[in-house]
mmCIF file of C-alpha atoms in Angstrom:
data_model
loop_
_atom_site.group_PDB
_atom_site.id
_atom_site.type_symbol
_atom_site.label_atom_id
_atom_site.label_comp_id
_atom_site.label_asym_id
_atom_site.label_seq_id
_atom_site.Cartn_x
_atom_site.Cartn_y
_atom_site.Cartn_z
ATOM 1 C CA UNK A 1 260.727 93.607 163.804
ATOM 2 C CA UNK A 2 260.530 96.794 161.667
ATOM 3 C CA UNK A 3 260.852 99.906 164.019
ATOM 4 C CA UNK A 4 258.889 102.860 162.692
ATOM 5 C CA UNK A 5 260.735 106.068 162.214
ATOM 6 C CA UNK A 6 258.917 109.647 161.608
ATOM 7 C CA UNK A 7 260.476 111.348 159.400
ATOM 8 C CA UNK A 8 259.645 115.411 160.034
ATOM 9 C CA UNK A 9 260.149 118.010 157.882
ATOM 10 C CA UNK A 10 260.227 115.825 154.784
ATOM 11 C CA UNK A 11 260.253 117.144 151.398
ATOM 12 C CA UNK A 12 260.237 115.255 148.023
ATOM 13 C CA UNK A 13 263.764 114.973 147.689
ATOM 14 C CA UNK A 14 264.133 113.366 151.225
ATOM 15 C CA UNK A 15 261.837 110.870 150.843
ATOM 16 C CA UNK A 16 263.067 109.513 147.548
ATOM 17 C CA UNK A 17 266.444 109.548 148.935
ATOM 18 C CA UNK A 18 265.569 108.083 152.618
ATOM 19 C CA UNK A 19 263.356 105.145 150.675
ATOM 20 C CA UNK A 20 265.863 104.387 148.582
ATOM 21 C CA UNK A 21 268.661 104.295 151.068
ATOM 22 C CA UNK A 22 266.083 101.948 153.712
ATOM 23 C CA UNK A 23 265.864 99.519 151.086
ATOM 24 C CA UNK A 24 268.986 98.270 153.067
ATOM 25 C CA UNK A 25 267.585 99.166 156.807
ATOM 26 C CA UNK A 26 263.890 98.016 156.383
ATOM 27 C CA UNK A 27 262.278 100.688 158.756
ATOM 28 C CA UNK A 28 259.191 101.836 158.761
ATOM 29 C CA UNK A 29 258.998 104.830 157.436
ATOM 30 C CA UNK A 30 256.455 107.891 157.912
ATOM 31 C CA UNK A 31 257.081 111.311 156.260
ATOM 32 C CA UNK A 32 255.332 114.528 157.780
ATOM 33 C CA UNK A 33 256.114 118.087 155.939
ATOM 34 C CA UNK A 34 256.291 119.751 159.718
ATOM 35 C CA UNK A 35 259.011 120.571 161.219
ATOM 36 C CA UNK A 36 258.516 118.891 164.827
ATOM 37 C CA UNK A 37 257.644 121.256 167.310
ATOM 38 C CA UNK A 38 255.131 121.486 170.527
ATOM 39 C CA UNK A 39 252.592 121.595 168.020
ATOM 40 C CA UNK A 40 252.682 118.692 165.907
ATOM 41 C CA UNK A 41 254.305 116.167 168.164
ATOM 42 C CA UNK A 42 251.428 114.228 168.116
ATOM 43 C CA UNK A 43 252.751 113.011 164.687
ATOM 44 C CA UNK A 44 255.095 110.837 166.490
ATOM 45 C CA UNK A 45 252.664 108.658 168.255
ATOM 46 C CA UNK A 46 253.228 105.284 167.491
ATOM 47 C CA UNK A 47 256.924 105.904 166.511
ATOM 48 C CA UNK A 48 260.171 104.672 168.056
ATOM 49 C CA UNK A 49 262.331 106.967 166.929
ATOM 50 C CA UNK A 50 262.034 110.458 165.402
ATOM 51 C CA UNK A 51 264.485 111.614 162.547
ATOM 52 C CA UNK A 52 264.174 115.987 162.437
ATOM 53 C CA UNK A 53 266.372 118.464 160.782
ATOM 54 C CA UNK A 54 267.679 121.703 160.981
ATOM 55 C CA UNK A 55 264.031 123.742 161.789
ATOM 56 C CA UNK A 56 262.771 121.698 164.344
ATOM 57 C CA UNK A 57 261.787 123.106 168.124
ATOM 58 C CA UNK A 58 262.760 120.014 170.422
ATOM 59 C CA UNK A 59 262.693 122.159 173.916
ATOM 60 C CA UNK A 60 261.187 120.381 177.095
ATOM 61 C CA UNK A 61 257.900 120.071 176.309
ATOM 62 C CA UNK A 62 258.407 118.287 173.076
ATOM 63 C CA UNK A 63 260.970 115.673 174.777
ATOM 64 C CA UNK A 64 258.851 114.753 177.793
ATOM 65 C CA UNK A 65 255.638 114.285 175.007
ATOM 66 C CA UNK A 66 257.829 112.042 173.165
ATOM 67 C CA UNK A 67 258.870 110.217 175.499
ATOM 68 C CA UNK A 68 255.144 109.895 176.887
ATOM 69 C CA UNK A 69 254.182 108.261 173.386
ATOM 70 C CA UNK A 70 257.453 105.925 173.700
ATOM 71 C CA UNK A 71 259.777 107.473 171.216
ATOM 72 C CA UNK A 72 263.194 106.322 171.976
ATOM 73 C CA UNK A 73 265.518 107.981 169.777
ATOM 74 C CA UNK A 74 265.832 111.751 168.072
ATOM 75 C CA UNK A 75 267.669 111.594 165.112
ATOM 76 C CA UNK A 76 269.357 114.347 163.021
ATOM 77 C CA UNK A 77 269.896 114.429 160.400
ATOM 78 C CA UNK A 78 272.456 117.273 159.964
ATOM 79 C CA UNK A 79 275.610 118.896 161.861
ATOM 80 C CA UNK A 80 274.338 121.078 164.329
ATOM 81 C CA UNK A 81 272.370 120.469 167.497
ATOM 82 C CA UNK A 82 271.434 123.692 168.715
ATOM 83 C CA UNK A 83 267.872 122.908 168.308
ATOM 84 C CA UNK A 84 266.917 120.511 170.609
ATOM 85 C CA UNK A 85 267.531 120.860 174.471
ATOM 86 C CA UNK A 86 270.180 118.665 174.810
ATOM 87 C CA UNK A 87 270.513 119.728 179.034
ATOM 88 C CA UNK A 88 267.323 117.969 179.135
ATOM 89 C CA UNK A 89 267.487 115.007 176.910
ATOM 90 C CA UNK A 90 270.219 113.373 179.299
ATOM 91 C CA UNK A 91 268.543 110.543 181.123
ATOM 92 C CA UNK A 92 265.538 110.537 179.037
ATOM 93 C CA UNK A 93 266.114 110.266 175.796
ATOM 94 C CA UNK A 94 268.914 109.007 173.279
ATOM 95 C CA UNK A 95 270.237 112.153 170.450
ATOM 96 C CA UNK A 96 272.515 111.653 167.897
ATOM 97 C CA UNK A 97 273.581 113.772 164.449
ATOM 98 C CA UNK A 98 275.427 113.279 161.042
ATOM 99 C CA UNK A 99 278.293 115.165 161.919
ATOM 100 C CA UNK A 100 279.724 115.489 158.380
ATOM 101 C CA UNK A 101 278.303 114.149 155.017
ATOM 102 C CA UNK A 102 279.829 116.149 152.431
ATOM 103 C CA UNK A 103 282.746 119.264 153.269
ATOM 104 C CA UNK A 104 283.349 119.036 149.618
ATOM 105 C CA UNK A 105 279.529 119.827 148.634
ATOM 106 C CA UNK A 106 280.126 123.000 151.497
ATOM 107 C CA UNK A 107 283.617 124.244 150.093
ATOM 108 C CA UNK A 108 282.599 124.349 146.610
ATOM 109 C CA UNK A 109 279.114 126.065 147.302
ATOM 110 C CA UNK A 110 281.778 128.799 149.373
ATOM 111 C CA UNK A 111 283.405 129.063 146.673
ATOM 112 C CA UNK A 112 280.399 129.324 143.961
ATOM 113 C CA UNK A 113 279.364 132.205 146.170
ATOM 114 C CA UNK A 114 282.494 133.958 146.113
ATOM 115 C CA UNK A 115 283.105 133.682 142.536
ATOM 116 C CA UNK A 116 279.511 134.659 141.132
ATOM 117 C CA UNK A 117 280.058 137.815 143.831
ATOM 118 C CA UNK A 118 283.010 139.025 142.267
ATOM 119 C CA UNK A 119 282.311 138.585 138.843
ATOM 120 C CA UNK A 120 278.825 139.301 139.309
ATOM 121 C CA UNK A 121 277.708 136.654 137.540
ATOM 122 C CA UNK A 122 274.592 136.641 139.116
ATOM 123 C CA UNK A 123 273.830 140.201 137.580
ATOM 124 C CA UNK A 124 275.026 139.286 134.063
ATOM 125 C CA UNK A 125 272.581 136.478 134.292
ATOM 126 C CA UNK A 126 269.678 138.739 134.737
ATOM 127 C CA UNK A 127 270.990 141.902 132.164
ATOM 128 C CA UNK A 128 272.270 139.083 129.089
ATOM 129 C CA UNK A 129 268.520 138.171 129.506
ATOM 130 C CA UNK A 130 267.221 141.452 128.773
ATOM 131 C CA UNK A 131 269.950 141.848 125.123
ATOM 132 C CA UNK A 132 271.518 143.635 127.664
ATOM 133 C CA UNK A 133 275.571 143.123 127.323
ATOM 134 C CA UNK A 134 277.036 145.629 128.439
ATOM 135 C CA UNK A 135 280.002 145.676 130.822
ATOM 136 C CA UNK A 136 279.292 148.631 133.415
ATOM 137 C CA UNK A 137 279.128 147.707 136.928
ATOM 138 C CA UNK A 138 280.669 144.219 136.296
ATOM 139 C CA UNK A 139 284.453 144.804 136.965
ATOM 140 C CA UNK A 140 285.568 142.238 139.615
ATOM 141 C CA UNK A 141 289.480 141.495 140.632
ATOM 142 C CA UNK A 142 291.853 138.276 140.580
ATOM 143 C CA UNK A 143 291.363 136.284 143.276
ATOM 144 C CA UNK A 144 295.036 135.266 142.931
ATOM 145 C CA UNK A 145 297.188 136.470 145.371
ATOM 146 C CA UNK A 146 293.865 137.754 148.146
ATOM 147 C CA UNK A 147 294.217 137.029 151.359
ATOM 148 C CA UNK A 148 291.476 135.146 152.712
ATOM 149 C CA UNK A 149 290.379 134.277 156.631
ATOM 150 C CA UNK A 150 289.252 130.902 156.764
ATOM 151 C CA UNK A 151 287.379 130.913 160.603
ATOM 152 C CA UNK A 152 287.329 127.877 161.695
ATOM 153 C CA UNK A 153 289.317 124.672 159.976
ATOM 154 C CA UNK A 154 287.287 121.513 161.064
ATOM 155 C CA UNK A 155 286.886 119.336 158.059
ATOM 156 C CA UNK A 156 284.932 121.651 156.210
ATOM 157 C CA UNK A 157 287.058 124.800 156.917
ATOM 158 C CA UNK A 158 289.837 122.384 155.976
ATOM 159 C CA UNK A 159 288.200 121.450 152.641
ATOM 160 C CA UNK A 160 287.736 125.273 152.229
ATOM 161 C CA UNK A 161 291.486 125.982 152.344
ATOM 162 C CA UNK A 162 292.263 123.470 150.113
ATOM 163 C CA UNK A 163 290.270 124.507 147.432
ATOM 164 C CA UNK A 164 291.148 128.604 147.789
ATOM 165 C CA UNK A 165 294.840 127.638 147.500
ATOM 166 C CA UNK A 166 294.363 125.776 144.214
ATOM 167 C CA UNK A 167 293.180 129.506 143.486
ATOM 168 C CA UNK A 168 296.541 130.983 144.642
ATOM 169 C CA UNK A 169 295.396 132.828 147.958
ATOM 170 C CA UNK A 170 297.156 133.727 150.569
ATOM 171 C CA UNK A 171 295.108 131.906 153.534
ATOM 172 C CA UNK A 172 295.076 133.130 157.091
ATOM 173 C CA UNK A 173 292.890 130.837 159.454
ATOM 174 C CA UNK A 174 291.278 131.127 162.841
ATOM 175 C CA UNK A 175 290.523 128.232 165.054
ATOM 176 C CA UNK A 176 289.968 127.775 169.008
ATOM 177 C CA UNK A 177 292.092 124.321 168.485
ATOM 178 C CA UNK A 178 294.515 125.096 165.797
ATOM 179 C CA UNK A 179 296.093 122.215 163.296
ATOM 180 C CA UNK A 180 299.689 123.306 162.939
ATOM 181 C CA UNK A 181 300.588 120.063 161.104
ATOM 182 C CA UNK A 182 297.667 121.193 158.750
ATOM 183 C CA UNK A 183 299.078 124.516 158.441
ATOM 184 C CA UNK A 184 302.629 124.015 158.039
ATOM 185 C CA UNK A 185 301.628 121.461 155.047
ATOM 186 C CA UNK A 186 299.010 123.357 153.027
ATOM 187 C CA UNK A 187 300.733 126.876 153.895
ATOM 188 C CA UNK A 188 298.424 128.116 156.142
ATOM 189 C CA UNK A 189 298.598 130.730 158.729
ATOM 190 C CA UNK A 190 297.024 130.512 162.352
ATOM 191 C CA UNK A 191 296.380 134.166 163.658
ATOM 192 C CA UNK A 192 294.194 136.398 165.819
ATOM 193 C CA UNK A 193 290.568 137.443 164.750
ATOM 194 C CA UNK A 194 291.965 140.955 164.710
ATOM 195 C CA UNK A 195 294.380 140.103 161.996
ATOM 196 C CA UNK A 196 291.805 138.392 160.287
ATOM 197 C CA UNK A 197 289.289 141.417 160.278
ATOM 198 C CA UNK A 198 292.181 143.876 159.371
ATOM 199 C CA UNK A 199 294.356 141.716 156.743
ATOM 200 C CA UNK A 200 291.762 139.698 154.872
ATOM 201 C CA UNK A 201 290.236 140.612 151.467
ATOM 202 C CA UNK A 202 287.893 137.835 151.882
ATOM 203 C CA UNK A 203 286.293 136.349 154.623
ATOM 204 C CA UNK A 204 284.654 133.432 155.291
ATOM 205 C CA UNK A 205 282.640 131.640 157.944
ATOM 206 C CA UNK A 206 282.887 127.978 159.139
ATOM 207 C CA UNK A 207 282.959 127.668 162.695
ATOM 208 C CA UNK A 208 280.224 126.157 165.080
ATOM 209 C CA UNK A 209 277.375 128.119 166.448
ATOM 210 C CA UNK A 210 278.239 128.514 169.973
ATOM 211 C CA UNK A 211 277.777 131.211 173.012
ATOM 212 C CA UNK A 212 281.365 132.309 171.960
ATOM 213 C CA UNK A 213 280.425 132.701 168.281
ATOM 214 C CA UNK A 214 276.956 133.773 168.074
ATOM 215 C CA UNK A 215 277.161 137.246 166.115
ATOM 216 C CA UNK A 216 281.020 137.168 165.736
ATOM 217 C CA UNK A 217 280.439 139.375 162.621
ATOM 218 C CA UNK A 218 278.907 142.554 164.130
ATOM 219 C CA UNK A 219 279.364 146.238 164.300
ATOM 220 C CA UNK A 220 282.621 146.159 166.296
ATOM 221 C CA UNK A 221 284.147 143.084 163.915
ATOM 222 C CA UNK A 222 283.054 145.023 160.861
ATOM 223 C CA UNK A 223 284.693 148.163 161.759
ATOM 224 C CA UNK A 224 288.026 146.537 162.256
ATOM 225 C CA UNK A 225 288.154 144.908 158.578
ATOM 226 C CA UNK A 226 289.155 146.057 155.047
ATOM 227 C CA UNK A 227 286.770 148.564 152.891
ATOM 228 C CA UNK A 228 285.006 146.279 150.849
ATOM 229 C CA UNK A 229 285.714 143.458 152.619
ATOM 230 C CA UNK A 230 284.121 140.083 151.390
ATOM 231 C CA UNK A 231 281.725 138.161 153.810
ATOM 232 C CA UNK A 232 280.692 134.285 153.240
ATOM 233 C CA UNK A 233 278.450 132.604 155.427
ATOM 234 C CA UNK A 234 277.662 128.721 154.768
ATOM 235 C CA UNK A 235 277.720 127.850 158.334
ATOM 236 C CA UNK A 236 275.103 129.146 161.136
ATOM 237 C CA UNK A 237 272.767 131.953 160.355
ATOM 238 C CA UNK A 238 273.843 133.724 164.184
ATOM 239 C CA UNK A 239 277.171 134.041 163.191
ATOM 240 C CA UNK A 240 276.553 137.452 161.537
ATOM 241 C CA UNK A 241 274.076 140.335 163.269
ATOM 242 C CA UNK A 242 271.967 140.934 160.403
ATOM 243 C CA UNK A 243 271.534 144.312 160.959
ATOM 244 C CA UNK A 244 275.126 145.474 161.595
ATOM 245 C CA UNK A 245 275.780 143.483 158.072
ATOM 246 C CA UNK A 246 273.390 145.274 157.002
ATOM 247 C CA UNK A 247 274.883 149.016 158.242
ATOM 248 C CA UNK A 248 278.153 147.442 156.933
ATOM 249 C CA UNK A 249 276.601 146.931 153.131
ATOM 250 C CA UNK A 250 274.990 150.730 153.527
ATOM 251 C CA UNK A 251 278.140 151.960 154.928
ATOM 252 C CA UNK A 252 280.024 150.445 151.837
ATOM 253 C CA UNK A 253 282.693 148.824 154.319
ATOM 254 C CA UNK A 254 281.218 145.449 153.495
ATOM 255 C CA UNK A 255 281.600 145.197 149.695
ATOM 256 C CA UNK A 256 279.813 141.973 149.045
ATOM 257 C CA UNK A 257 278.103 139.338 151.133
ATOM 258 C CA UNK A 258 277.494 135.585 150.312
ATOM 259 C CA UNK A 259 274.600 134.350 152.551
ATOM 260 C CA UNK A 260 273.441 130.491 152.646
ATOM 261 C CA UNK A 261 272.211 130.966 156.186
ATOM 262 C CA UNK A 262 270.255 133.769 157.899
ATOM 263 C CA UNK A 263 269.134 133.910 161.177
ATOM 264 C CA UNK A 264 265.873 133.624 161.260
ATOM 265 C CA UNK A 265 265.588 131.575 158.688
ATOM 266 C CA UNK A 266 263.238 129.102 159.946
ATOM 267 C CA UNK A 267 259.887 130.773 159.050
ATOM 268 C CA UNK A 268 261.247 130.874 154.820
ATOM 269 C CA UNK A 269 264.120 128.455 154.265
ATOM 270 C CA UNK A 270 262.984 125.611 152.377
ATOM 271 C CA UNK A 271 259.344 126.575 151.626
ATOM 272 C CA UNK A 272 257.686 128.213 148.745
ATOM 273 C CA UNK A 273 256.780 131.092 150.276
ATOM 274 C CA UNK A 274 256.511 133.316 146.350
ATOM 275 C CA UNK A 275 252.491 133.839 146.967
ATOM 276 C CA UNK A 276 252.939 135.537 150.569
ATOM 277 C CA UNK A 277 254.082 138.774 151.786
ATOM 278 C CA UNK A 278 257.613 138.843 153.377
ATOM 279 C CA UNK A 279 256.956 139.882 156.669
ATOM 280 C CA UNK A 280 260.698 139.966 157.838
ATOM 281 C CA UNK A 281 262.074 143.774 157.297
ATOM 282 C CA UNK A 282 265.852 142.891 157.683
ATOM 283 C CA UNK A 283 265.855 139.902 155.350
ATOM 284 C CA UNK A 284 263.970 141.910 152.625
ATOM 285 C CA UNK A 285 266.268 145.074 153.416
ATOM 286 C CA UNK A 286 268.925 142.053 153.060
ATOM 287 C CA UNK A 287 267.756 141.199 149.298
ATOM 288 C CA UNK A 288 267.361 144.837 148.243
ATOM 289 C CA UNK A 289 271.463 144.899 147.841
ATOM 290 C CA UNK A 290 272.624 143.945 144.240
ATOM 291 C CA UNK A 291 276.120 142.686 145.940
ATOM 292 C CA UNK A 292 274.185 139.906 148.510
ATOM 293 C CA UNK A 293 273.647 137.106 147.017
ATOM 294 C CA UNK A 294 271.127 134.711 149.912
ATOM 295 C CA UNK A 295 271.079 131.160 148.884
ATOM 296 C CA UNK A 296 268.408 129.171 150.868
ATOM 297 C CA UNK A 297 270.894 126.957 153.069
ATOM 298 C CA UNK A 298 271.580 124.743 150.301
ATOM 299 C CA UNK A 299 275.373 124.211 150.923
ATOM 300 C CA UNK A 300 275.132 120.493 151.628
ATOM 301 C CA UNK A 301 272.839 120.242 149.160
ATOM 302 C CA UNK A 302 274.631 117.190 146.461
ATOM 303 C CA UNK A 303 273.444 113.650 145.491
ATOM 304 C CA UNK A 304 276.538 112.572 147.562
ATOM 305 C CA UNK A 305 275.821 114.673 150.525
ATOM 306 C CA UNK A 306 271.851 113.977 150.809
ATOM 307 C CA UNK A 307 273.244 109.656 150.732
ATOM 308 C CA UNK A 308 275.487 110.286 153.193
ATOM 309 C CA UNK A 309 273.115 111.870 155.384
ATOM 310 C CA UNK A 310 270.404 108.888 154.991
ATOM 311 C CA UNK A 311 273.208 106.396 155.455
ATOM 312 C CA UNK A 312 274.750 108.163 158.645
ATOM 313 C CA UNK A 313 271.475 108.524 160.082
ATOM 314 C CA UNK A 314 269.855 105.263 159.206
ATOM 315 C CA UNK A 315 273.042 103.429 160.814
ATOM 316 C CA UNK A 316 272.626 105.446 163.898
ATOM 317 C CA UNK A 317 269.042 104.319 164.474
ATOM 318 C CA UNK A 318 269.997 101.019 163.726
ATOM 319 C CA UNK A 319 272.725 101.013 166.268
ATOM 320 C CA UNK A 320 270.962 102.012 168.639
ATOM 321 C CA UNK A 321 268.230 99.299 168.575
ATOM 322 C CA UNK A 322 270.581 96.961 167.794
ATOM 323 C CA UNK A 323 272.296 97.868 171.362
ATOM 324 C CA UNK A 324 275.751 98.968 169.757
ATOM 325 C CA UNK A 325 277.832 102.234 170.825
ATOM 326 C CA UNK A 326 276.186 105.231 168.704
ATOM 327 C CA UNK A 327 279.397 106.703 167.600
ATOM 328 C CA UNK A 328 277.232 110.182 167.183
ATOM 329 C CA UNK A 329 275.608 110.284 169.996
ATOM 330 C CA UNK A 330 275.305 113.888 171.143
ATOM 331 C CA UNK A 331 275.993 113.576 174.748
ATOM 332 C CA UNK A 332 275.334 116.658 177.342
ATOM 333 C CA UNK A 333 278.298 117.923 178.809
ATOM 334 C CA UNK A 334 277.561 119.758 181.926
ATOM 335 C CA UNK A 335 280.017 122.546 182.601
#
């Protein structure tokens, strides 16, 4: 028996990597450009499991409609979780993610973003264009020898560090569960987010989106860092309060901001949207600033990372049918 999977929020590069990749599984596959919500989860009729990503709406409504139409299984195909209600899927419905596929596609994007920040690369790019050469405006500094707060060292935060010391920074790291063995072998050290703000040239973001994090950069972080301080975000979009980044870059106490998230990114990311009118105020007051660069979440984004992510989540549906232990199941854990 071939179980049918709906595939939401596919785009081109999905389904030639998801058909390529089920050449193995043998599902049936059907690709829909939504992103499943309330008001497309009619799509899923005649499905027995559901694969979404990162822009989908699974609240109540949408679970207790799936399950209506016989979906079994919600499948992510990403990290995070924060999407879908997870309170309510317990008893009803079976969730699991792809918890990592790639922290080396991650680090090195972190790093891309840091790099084409401080030597403004992305500014030569345009000027060079235009028989423009000169150097005004372009000065940057050695990253050799910065201090850098990693927040958060899971695998990707780990990956992170590894690749900023083969720069020669001085790393300081933040985690609720710290890795001293890590630390004491790769020369890392575990302090407060207070020393982080104050001591750290750069910053940079790779923690989970929880109640605890959501807008941990904000007017009251900000004011405790460095003058020019340097912000990365590749994790979650609510890690930063737009709008106090935005008072930081304004301020000039933010000196340059690396973006691959946003938090309300879910009406732009990953669409063309270059014939409409930008209706969001911050995020265009966000690309007004010559010293933001706002990449369109496309960390993960690597040959290697998009097969791991069709493998991971092509094994977890199959698992699950197959009655095995889903090693990433994401199980609700009532407090």
């Amino acid at each position: 028996m071939a179980y049918k999977v709906a595939v939401f929020d596919a785009k081109p590069y999905d389904k030639d990597t998801f058909n390529r990749v089920n050449e193995v599984y043998g599902f049936e596959l059907s690709f829909y450009k939504e992103h499943l919500d309330r008001h497309n989860v009619v799509l899923a009729g005649g499905a027995d499991a559901v694969c979404i990503f990162v822009n989908a709406n699974v609240d109540a409504y949408v679970i207790d409609r799936l399950c209506e139409m016989g979906v079994k299984f919600i499948a992510l195909r990403c990290a995070g979780f924060n999407n879908v209600d997870i309170a309510y899927t317990a008893g009803k419905i079976k969730v699991a993610r792809v918890p990592d596929y790639s922290p080396h596609a991650i680090a090195e994007h972190t790093l891309a973003l840091m790099l084409c920040l401080n030597r403004k690369v992305h500014r030569a790019f345009i000027r060079t264009r235009d028989w423009n050469f000169s150097l005004n405006g372009f000065m940057g500094f050695d990253m050799y020898g910065k201090t850098v707060g990693v927040i958060g060292t899971g695998k990707i935060g780990k990956t992170v560090i590894g690749v900023l010391r083969g720069l020669g920074m001085n790393v300081l790291a933040y985690d609720l569960y710290p890795d001293y063995a890590f630390a004491e072998k790769n020369d890392v050290k575990y302090v407060s987010l207070d020393e982080i703000y104050s001591t750290s040239d750069v910053i940079t973001l790779h923690c989970p989106l929880t109640k605890e994090t959501e807008y941990l950069i904000c007017e009251e972080s900000i004011a405790k860092m460095k003058n020019g301080v340097m912000i990365i975000n590749t994790g979650r979009g609510k890690l930063i309060h737009t709008k106090h980044l935005i008072e930081g870059l304004l301020s000039q106490k933010v000196g340059y901001a690396g973006l691959d998230v946003y938090e309300e990114e879910g009406a732009y990311f990953y669409e063309d949207c270059s014939d409409s009118v930008l209706t969001d105020d911050v995020l265009a007051r966000l690309l007004s600033f010559n010293n933001v660069i706002l990449t369109s979440h496309q960390a993960f984004f690597t040959q290697e990372a998009m097969g791991n992510i069709a493998n991971t989540t092509f094994e977890n549906i199959s698992d699950f049918f197959a009655g095995k232990e889903v090693k990433n199941e994401v199980v609700y854990q009532p407090k």
